[in-house]
Short mmCIF file of C-alpha atoms in Angstrom, two decimals:
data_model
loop_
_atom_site.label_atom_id
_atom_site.label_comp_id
_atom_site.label_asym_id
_atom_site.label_seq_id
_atom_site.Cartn_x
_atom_site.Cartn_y
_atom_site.Cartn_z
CA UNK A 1 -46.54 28.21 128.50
CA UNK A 2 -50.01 27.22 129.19
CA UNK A 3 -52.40 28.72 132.21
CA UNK A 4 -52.11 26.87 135.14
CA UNK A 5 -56.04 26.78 136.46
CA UNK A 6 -57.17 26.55 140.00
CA UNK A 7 -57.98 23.12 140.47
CA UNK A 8 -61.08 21.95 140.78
CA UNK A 9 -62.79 18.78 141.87
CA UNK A 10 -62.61 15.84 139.26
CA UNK A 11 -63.35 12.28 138.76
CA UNK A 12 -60.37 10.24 140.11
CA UNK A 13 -58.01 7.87 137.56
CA UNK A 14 -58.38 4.44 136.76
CA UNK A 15 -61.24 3.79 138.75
CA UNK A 16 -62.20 1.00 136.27
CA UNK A 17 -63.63 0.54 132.92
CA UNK A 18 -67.47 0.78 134.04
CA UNK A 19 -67.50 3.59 136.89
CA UNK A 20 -65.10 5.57 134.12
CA UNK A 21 -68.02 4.95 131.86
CA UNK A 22 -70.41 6.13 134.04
CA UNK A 23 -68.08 9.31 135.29
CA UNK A 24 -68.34 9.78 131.75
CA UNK A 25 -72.06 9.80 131.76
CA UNK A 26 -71.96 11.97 134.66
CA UNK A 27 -70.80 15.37 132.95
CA UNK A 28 -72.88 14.96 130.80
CA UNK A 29 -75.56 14.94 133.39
CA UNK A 30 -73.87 18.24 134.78
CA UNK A 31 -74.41 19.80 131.56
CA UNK A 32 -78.09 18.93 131.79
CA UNK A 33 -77.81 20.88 134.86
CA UNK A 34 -77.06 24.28 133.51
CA UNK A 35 -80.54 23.95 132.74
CA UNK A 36 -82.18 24.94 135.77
CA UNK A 37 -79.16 27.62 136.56
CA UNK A 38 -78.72 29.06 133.14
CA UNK A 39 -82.02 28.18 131.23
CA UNK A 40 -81.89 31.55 129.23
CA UNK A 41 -78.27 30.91 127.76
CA UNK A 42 -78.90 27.72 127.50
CA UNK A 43 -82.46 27.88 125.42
CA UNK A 44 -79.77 30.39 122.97
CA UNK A 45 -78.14 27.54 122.60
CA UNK A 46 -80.60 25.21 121.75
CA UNK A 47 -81.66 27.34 118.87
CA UNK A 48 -78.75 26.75 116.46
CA UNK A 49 -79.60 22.87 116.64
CA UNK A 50 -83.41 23.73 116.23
CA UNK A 51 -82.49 25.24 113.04
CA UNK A 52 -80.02 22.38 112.13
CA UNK A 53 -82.39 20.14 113.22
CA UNK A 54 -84.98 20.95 111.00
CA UNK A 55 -82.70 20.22 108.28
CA UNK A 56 -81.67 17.19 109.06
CA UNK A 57 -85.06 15.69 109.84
CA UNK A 58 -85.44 16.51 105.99
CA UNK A 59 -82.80 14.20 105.40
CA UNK A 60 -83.99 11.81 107.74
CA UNK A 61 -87.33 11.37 105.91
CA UNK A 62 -85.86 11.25 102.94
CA UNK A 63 -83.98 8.61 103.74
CA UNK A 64 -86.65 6.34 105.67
CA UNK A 65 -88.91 7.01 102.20
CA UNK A 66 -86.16 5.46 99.65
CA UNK A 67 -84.96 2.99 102.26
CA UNK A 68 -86.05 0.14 100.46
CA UNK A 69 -84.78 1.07 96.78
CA UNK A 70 -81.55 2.25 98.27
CA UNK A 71 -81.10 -1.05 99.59
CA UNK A 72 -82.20 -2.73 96.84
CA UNK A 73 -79.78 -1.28 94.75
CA UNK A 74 -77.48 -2.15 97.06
CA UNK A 75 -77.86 -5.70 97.38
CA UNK A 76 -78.27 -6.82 93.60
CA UNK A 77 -76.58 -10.33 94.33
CA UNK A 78 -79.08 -11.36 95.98
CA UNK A 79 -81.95 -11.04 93.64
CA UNK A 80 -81.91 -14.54 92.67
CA UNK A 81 -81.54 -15.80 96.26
CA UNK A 82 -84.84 -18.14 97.63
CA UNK A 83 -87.17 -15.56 99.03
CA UNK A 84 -86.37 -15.91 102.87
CA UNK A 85 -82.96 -15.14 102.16
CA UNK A 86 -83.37 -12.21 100.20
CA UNK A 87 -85.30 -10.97 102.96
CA UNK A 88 -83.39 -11.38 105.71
CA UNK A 89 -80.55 -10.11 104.02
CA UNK A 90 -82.12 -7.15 102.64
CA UNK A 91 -83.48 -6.51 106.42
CA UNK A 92 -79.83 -6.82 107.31
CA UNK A 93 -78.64 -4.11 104.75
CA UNK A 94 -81.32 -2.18 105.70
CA UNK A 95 -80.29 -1.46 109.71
CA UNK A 96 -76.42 -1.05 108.23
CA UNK A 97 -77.03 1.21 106.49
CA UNK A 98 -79.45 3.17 109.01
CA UNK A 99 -76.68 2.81 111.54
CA UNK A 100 -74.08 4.47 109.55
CA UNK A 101 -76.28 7.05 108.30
CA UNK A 102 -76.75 7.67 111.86
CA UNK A 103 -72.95 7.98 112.63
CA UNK A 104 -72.63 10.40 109.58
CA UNK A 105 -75.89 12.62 110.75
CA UNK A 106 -75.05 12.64 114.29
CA UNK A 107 -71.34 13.62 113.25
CA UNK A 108 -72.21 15.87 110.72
CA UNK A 109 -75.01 17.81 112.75
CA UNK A 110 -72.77 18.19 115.61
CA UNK A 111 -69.80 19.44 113.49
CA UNK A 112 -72.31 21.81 111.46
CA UNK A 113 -74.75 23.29 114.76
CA UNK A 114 -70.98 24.23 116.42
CA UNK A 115 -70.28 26.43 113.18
CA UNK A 116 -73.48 28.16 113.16
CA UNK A 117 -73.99 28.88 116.84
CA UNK A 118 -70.10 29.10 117.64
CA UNK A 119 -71.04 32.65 119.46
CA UNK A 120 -73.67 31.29 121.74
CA UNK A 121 -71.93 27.65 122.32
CA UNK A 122 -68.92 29.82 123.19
CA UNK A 123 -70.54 31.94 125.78
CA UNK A 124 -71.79 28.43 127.48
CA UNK A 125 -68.25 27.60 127.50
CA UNK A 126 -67.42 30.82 129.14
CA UNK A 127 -69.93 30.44 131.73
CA UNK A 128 -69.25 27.11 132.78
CA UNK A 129 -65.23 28.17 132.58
CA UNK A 130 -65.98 30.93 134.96
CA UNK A 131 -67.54 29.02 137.74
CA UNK A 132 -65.21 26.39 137.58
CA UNK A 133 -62.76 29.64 138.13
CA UNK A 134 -59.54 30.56 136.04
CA UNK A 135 -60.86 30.79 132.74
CA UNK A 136 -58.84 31.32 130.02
CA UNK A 137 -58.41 34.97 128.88
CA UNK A 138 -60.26 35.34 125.41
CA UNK A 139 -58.57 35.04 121.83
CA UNK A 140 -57.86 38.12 119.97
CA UNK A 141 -58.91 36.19 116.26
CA UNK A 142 -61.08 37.20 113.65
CA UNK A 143 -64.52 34.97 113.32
CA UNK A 144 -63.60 34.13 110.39
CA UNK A 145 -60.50 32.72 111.44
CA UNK A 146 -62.52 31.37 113.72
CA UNK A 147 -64.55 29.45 111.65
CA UNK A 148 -62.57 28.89 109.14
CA UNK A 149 -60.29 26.56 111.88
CA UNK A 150 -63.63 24.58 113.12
CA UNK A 151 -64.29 23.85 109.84
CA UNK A 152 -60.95 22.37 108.96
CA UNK A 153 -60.36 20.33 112.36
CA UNK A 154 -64.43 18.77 111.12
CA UNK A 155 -62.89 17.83 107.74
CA UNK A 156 -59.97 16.29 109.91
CA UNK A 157 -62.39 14.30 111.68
CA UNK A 158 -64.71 13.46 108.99
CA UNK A 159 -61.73 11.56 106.95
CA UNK A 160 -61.13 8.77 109.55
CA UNK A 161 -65.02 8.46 109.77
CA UNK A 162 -65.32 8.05 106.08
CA UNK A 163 -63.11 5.08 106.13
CA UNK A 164 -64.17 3.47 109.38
CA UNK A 165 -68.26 4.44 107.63
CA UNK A 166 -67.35 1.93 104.41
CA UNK A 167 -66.00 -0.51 107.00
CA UNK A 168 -68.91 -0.54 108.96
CA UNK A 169 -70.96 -0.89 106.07
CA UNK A 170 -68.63 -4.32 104.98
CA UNK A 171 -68.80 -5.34 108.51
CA UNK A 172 -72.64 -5.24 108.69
CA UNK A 173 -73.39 -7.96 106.18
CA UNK A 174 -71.47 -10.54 108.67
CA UNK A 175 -74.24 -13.12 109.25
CA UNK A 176 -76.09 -12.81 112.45
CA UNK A 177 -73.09 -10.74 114.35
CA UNK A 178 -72.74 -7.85 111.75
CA UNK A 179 -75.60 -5.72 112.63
CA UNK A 180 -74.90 -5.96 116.40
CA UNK A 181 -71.35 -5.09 116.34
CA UNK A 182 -71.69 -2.29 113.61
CA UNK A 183 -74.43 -0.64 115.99
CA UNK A 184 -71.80 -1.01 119.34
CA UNK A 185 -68.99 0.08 117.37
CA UNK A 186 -71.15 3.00 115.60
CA UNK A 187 -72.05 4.22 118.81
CA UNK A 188 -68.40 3.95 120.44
CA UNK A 189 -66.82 5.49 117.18
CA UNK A 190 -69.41 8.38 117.09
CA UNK A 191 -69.19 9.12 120.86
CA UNK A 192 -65.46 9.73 120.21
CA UNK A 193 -65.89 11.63 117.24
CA UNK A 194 -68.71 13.58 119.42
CA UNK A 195 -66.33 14.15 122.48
CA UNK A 196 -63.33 15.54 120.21
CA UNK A 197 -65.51 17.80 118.38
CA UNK A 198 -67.32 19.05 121.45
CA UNK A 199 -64.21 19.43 123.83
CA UNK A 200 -63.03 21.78 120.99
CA UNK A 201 -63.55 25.36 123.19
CA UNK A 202 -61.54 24.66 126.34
CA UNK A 203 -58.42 22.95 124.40
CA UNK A 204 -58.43 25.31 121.82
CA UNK A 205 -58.24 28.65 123.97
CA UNK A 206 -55.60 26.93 125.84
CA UNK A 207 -53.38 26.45 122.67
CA UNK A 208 -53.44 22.96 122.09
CA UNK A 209 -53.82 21.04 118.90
CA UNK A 210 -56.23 18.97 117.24
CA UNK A 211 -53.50 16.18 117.85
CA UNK A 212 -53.02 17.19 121.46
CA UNK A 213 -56.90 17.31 122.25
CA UNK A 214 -57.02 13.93 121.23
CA UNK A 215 -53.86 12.97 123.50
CA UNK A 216 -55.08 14.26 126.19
CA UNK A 217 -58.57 12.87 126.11
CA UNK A 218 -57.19 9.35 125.32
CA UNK A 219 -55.58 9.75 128.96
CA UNK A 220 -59.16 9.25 130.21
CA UNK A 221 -60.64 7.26 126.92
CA UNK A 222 -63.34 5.39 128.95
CA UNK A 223 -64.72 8.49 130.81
CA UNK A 224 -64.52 10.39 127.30
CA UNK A 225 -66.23 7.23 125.40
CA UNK A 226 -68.65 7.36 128.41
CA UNK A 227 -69.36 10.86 127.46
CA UNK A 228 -69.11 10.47 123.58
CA UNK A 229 -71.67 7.91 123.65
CA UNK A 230 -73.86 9.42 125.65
CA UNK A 231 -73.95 12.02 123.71
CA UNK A 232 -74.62 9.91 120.56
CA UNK A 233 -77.12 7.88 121.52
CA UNK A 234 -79.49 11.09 122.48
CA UNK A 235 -78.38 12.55 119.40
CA UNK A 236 -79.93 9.83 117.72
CA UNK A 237 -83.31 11.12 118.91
CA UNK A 238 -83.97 14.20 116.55
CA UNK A 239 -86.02 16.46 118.97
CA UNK A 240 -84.23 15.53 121.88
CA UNK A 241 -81.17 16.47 120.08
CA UNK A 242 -82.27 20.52 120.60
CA UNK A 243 -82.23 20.24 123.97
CA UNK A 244 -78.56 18.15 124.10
CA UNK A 245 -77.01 19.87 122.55
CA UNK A 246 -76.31 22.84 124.54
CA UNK A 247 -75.78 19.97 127.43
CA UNK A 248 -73.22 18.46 125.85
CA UNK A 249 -71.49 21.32 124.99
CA UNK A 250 -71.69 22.27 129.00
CA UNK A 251 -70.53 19.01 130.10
CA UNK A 252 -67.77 18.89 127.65
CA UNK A 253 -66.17 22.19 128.67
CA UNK A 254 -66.50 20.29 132.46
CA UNK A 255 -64.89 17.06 131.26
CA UNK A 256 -62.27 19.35 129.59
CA UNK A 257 -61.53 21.37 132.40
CA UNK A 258 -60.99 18.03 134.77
CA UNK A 259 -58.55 16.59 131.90
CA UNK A 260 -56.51 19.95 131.92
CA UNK A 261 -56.22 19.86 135.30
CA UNK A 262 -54.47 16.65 135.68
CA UNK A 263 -52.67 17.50 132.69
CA UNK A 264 -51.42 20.86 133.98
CA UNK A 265 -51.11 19.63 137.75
CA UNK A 266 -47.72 19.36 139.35
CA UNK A 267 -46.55 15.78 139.69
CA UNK A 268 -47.37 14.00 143.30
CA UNK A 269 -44.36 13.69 145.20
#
């Protein structure tokens, strides 16, 4: 039987598409908060994603470097295309393919900074759990075990994101539209993979599943999305990444306790 919480202020239903957006937005604001209350913990937590980070960027420049044969590769039919052609369209395969690269980084760095600062990501959790009153009593399991279950719910997640990644990149050579709707739909796709993966603390120490998370969160899609892509879009910026990510794991254990709540709460009479 699950804990039922004291309740605690949240963002009311069906307000509308945009103000759930923005709600959405909102937490994530919150988490920025913790800040200025909790700016030790939340500096320990912005260490794991330095380290990350500095990967990454690696990858990044990599990438930006070997742009242009990558893409030429890529794009072999239209080598014999009149030149303003083959430039436009090699401009076009270009931005794809940095957009999806973006959706697999952001993902990817999200998924691997949670692993390797689970301890101190976990005490945020905590902290914001125990202000928001009736935390969840701590699981007796092993880190390994631990571990071991983050990494397999990221593999669960990375599989739809594989396949919606190659349909992004088919989608992207649409003339004039492609680039535009692979970059809105890379942003909304990412900000959901974001919000699952980061909402991963609360849900789980309450007993629910990977499949259940995701139910539950799709009972407030637009305020999740409006979290998700938040979180995405500053993601995006590698420095500015450090200092999110600790916020988003704050404002995701808000948004998380808000969605239990209603889900827990005793139907209105």
């Amino acid at each position: 039987m699950l804990p039922q919480p004291k309740p605690v202020p949240a963002v009311p239903a069906r307000r509308g598409l945009v103000p759930d957006l923005l709600a959405g937005v909102g937490y994530l604001g919150r988490g920025f908060g913790m800040w200025i209350t909790s700016p030790r913990l939340m500096l320990l937590g912005a260490v794991p994603a330095l380290v990350v980070g500095l990967v990454y960027l690696v990858g990044i420049v990599f990438l930006i470097v070997n742009l242009n044969t990558i893409v030429v590769w890529a794009t072999p039919f239209a080598s014999g295309w009149a030149e303003p052609l083959i430039l436009s369209t090699r401009v076009a395969a270009a931005l794809v393919f940095v957009i999806v690269a973006a959706l697999f980084a952001v993902y990817t760095f999200t998924a691997v900074t949670l692993v390797v600062g689970d301890p101190f990501y976990e005490r945020i959790w905590r902290e914001v759990e125990t202000r928001l009153g009736g935390a969840p009593a701590e699981l007796k399991q092993s880190l390994l075990r631990a571990v071991g279950r983050s990494i397999l719910d990221g593999l669960r997640l990375l599989i739809p994101a594989i396949g919606v990644g190659i349909l992004l990149l088919a989608s992207g050579f649409i003339p004039l539209v492609g680039p535009i709707a692979v970059a809105v739909f890379g942003a909304l796709f990412g900000g959901w993979l974001l919000v699952v993966e980061l909402t991963g603390f609360a849900f789980d120490a309450r007993g629910f599943s990977l499949r259940e998370r995701r139910r539950a969160l799709r009972s407030r899609r637009a305020v999740a999305i409006g979290f998700g892509a938040a979180s995405y879009l500053l993601f995006l910026v590698p420095f500015l990444a450090v200092v999110a990510m600790p916020s988003a794991v704050a404002g995701a254990a808000m948004l998380s306790r808000d969605t239990i709540d209603r889900l827990t709460a005793p139907p209105a009479l």
